[in-house]
mmCIF file of C-alpha atoms in Angstrom:
data_model
loop_
_atom_site.group_PDB
_atom_site.id
_atom_site.type_symbol
_atom_site.label_atom_id
_atom_site.label_comp_id
_atom_site.label_asym_id
_atom_site.label_seq_id
_atom_site.Cartn_x
_atom_site.Cartn_y
_atom_site.Cartn_z
ATOM 1 C CA UNK D 219 13.840 -26.673 2.257
ATOM 2 C CA UNK D 220 12.954 -25.753 5.810
ATOM 3 C CA UNK D 221 15.262 -28.396 7.199
ATOM 4 C CA UNK D 222 18.157 -27.012 5.188
ATOM 5 C CA UNK D 223 17.573 -23.553 6.643
ATOM 6 C CA UNK D 224 17.223 -24.412 10.299
ATOM 7 C CA UNK D 225 19.403 -26.623 12.380
ATOM 8 C CA UNK D 226 17.712 -29.508 14.199
ATOM 9 C CA UNK D 227 18.721 -27.937 17.501
ATOM 10 C CA UNK D 228 16.770 -24.763 16.751
ATOM 11 C CA UNK D 229 13.660 -26.820 16.029
ATOM 12 C CA UNK D 230 13.906 -28.387 19.477
ATOM 13 C CA UNK D 231 14.730 -25.259 21.435
ATOM 14 C CA UNK D 232 12.200 -22.768 20.105
ATOM 15 C CA UNK D 233 9.250 -22.370 17.844
ATOM 16 C CA UNK D 234 9.316 -19.812 15.070
ATOM 17 C CA UNK D 235 6.251 -17.865 14.034
ATOM 18 C CA UNK D 236 5.389 -18.080 10.334
ATOM 19 C CA UNK D 237 6.819 -14.639 9.394
ATOM 20 C CA UNK D 238 9.974 -15.228 11.455
ATOM 21 C CA UNK D 239 10.420 -18.650 9.848
ATOM 22 C CA UNK D 240 10.154 -17.172 6.330
ATOM 23 C CA UNK D 241 12.606 -14.365 7.115
ATOM 24 C CA UNK D 242 15.181 -16.673 8.689
ATOM 25 C CA UNK D 243 14.755 -19.365 6.073
ATOM 26 C CA UNK D 244 14.391 -17.631 2.769
ATOM 27 C CA UNK D 245 15.943 -14.149 2.849
ATOM 28 C CA UNK D 246 19.603 -13.238 2.959
ATOM 29 C CA UNK D 247 20.751 -11.370 6.056
ATOM 30 C CA UNK D 248 21.290 -8.187 3.982
ATOM 31 C CA UNK D 249 17.589 -8.121 3.040
ATOM 32 C CA UNK D 250 16.594 -8.681 6.646
ATOM 33 C CA UNK D 251 18.986 -5.940 7.809
ATOM 34 C CA UNK D 252 17.632 -3.350 5.348
ATOM 35 C CA UNK D 253 14.048 -4.407 6.128
ATOM 36 C CA UNK D 254 14.449 -4.235 9.903
ATOM 37 C CA UNK D 255 16.757 -1.166 9.845
ATOM 38 C CA UNK D 256 15.851 0.749 6.680
ATOM 39 C CA UNK D 257 18.156 3.612 5.786
ATOM 40 C CA UNK D 258 16.993 7.021 4.567
ATOM 41 C CA UNK D 259 13.249 6.628 5.122
ATOM 42 C CA UNK D 260 11.332 9.849 4.632
ATOM 43 C CA UNK D 261 10.698 12.634 2.160
ATOM 44 C CA UNK D 262 12.436 15.669 0.735
ATOM 45 C CA UNK D 263 10.742 18.878 -0.442
ATOM 46 C CA UNK D 264 9.308 17.845 -3.811
ATOM 47 C CA UNK D 265 8.895 21.506 -4.816
ATOM 48 C CA UNK D 266 12.603 22.248 -4.460
ATOM 49 C CA UNK D 267 14.492 22.706 -7.744
ATOM 50 C CA UNK D 268 17.307 20.617 -6.218
ATOM 51 C CA UNK D 269 15.075 17.582 -5.562
ATOM 52 C CA UNK D 270 14.052 14.923 -8.060
ATOM 53 C CA UNK D 271 11.198 12.560 -7.245
ATOM 54 C CA UNK D 272 10.549 9.145 -8.758
ATOM 55 C CA UNK D 273 7.293 7.316 -8.084
ATOM 56 C CA UNK D 274 6.984 3.829 -9.540
ATOM 57 C CA UNK D 275 4.811 0.802 -8.954
ATOM 58 C CA UNK D 276 4.362 -2.821 -9.910
ATOM 59 C CA UNK D 277 0.687 -3.603 -10.524
ATOM 60 C CA UNK D 278 1.349 -7.367 -10.411
ATOM 61 C CA UNK D 279 2.344 -7.348 -6.744
ATOM 62 C CA UNK D 280 1.115 -3.969 -5.486
ATOM 63 C CA UNK D 281 4.545 -2.581 -4.529
ATOM 64 C CA UNK D 282 4.848 1.208 -4.760
ATOM 65 C CA UNK D 283 8.164 3.006 -4.352
ATOM 66 C CA UNK D 284 8.902 6.732 -4.009
ATOM 67 C CA UNK D 285 12.570 7.659 -4.176
ATOM 68 C CA UNK D 286 13.844 11.230 -3.940
ATOM 69 C CA UNK D 287 17.301 12.669 -4.537
ATOM 70 C CA UNK D 288 18.755 16.042 -3.600
ATOM 71 C CA UNK D 289 21.495 17.369 -5.868
ATOM 72 C CA UNK D 290 24.043 20.078 -5.037
ATOM 73 C CA UNK D 291 25.284 22.826 -7.382
ATOM 74 C CA UNK D 292 28.135 20.604 -8.603
ATOM 75 C CA UNK D 293 25.716 17.881 -9.766
ATOM 76 C CA UNK D 294 26.428 15.465 -6.928
ATOM 77 C CA UNK D 295 23.641 13.658 -5.079
ATOM 78 C CA UNK D 296 23.942 14.789 -1.476
ATOM 79 C CA UNK D 297 20.823 13.179 -0.006
ATOM 80 C CA UNK D 298 18.270 10.508 -0.852
ATOM 81 C CA UNK D 299 15.048 9.403 0.804
ATOM 82 C CA UNK D 300 12.435 6.754 0.116
ATOM 83 C CA UNK D 301 8.996 5.596 1.093
ATOM 84 C CA UNK D 302 7.915 2.161 -0.038
ATOM 85 C CA UNK D 303 4.676 0.256 0.305
ATOM 86 C CA UNK D 304 5.487 -3.360 -0.344
ATOM 87 C CA UNK D 305 7.248 -6.495 0.727
ATOM 88 C CA UNK D 306 10.523 -6.763 2.616
ATOM 89 C CA UNK D 307 12.505 -7.147 -0.604
ATOM 90 C CA UNK D 308 11.011 -3.924 -2.000
ATOM 91 C CA UNK D 309 11.872 -2.049 1.196
ATOM 92 C CA UNK D 310 15.395 -3.489 1.224
ATOM 93 C CA UNK D 311 15.912 -2.605 -2.457
ATOM 94 C CA UNK D 312 14.771 0.994 -1.821
ATOM 95 C CA UNK D 313 16.971 1.327 1.234
ATOM 96 C CA UNK D 314 20.035 0.025 -0.589
ATOM 97 C CA UNK D 315 19.339 2.231 -3.615
ATOM 98 C CA UNK D 316 19.314 5.377 -1.448
ATOM 99 C CA UNK D 317 22.623 4.373 0.101
ATOM 100 C CA UNK D 318 24.196 3.744 -3.286
ATOM 101 C CA UNK D 319 23.107 6.986 -4.989
ATOM 102 C CA UNK D 320 24.443 9.262 -2.264
ATOM 103 C CA UNK D 321 27.741 10.861 -3.241
ATOM 104 C CA UNK D 322 27.373 9.932 -6.911
ATOM 105 C CA UNK D 323 26.982 12.254 -9.885
ATOM 106 C CA UNK D 324 23.796 11.985 -11.926
ATOM 107 C CA UNK D 325 25.561 9.952 -14.609
ATOM 108 C CA UNK D 326 27.104 7.620 -12.028
ATOM 109 C CA UNK D 327 23.675 7.052 -10.449
ATOM 110 C CA UNK D 328 22.299 6.099 -13.866
ATOM 111 C CA UNK D 329 24.810 3.252 -13.960
ATOM 112 C CA UNK D 330 23.170 1.493 -10.979
ATOM 113 C CA UNK D 331 21.407 -1.551 -12.379
ATOM 114 C CA UNK D 332 18.743 -3.782 -10.901
ATOM 115 C CA UNK D 333 21.075 -6.740 -11.344
ATOM 116 C CA UNK D 334 23.616 -5.062 -9.031
ATOM 117 C CA UNK D 335 20.942 -4.470 -6.376
ATOM 118 C CA UNK D 336 19.619 -8.028 -6.692
ATOM 119 C CA UNK D 337 23.129 -9.467 -6.486
ATOM 120 C CA UNK D 338 24.035 -7.394 -3.409
ATOM 121 C CA UNK D 339 20.842 -8.392 -1.575
ATOM 122 C CA UNK D 340 20.900 -11.933 -2.989
ATOM 123 C CA UNK D 341 17.258 -11.683 -3.948
ATOM 124 C CA UNK D 342 15.528 -14.900 -5.000
ATOM 125 C CA UNK D 343 14.237 -14.967 -8.614
ATOM 126 C CA UNK D 344 10.652 -14.414 -7.485
ATOM 127 C CA UNK D 345 11.704 -11.068 -5.931
ATOM 128 C CA UNK D 346 13.770 -9.648 -8.801
ATOM 129 C CA UNK D 347 10.948 -7.247 -9.665
ATOM 130 C CA UNK D 348 11.791 -5.376 -6.438
ATOM 131 C CA UNK D 349 15.281 -4.535 -7.653
ATOM 132 C CA UNK D 350 13.801 -3.538 -11.020
ATOM 133 C CA UNK D 351 11.480 -1.131 -9.221
ATOM 134 C CA UNK D 352 14.444 0.394 -7.387
ATOM 135 C CA UNK D 353 16.303 0.977 -10.665
ATOM 136 C CA UNK D 354 13.152 2.475 -12.209
ATOM 137 C CA UNK D 355 12.723 4.751 -9.176
ATOM 138 C CA UNK D 356 16.315 6.008 -9.473
ATOM 139 C CA UNK D 357 15.821 6.712 -13.185
ATOM 140 C CA UNK D 358 12.498 8.467 -12.557
ATOM 141 C CA UNK D 359 14.014 10.664 -9.820
ATOM 142 C CA UNK D 360 16.927 11.605 -12.100
ATOM 143 C CA UNK D 361 14.542 12.391 -14.965
ATOM 144 C CA UNK D 362 12.385 14.563 -12.693
ATOM 145 C CA UNK D 363 15.444 16.461 -11.451
ATOM 146 C CA UNK D 364 16.703 17.047 -15.008
ATOM 147 C CA UNK D 365 13.252 18.199 -16.120
ATOM 148 C CA UNK D 366 13.191 20.763 -13.291
ATOM 149 C CA UNK D 367 16.644 22.014 -14.328
ATOM 150 C CA UNK D 368 15.566 22.346 -17.965
ATOM 151 C CA UNK D 369 12.416 24.251 -16.940
ATOM 152 C CA UNK D 370 14.526 26.516 -14.716
ATOM 153 C CA UNK D 371 16.901 27.285 -17.604
ATOM 154 C CA UNK D 372 14.002 28.046 -19.955
ATOM 155 C CA UNK D 373 12.517 30.473 -17.401
ATOM 156 C CA UNK D 374 15.884 32.223 -17.102
ATOM 157 C CA UNK D 375 16.110 32.609 -20.894
ATOM 158 C CA UNK D 376 12.569 34.021 -21.062
ATOM 159 C CA UNK D 377 13.335 36.458 -18.259
ATOM 160 C CA UNK D 378 16.448 37.739 -20.038
ATOM 161 C CA UNK D 379 14.529 38.420 -23.309
#
C-alpha cells in the first residue's frame, strides 16, 4: 500500500516520519486540511439561551466532541464552534460539521448525515465512527437549544399567570 501512495522519486529524495507517512499515505487531502487548519475551534457561552451545546463521545476509541451552535431570532444558525479530543478524522469531521451548519435553519441542520460528512472527507471505513460522532454532536446541540427554548417559554407562561 505504501508504494501505491508514494512515488519512487519521493522515497529517494526524502524520508518521511511515521506520522507524516500515515497522513500523506492514508488520509484524503480534505481530512489533512481540516486537521491542520481546523475551522471554528473554540467555545460559545453555554449559558446563553441562544446557544445549544452537544457533548458526545465514543468509548471504543476515546474520541470526545463538543459542538456548539448559536441561533438567531429567526431560527438560523449564525455561529458554530467545536472542541474535539481525538484523532485527525474526528477533528476534521467536527471542523466540517461546524462549517456546514452555519447559515442553516434548525431543520436543515438536522438533515446533515454522517454519510455526507464521511463522503465529503473520504473517510476510510475504520474512521466512519468519527463522522457518526459529528452527526450525534449536531443533533445533541440542536436538542439542547430546543430544550432551552422550551424552558424559556414555560417560564414566560408561569410569569404571565
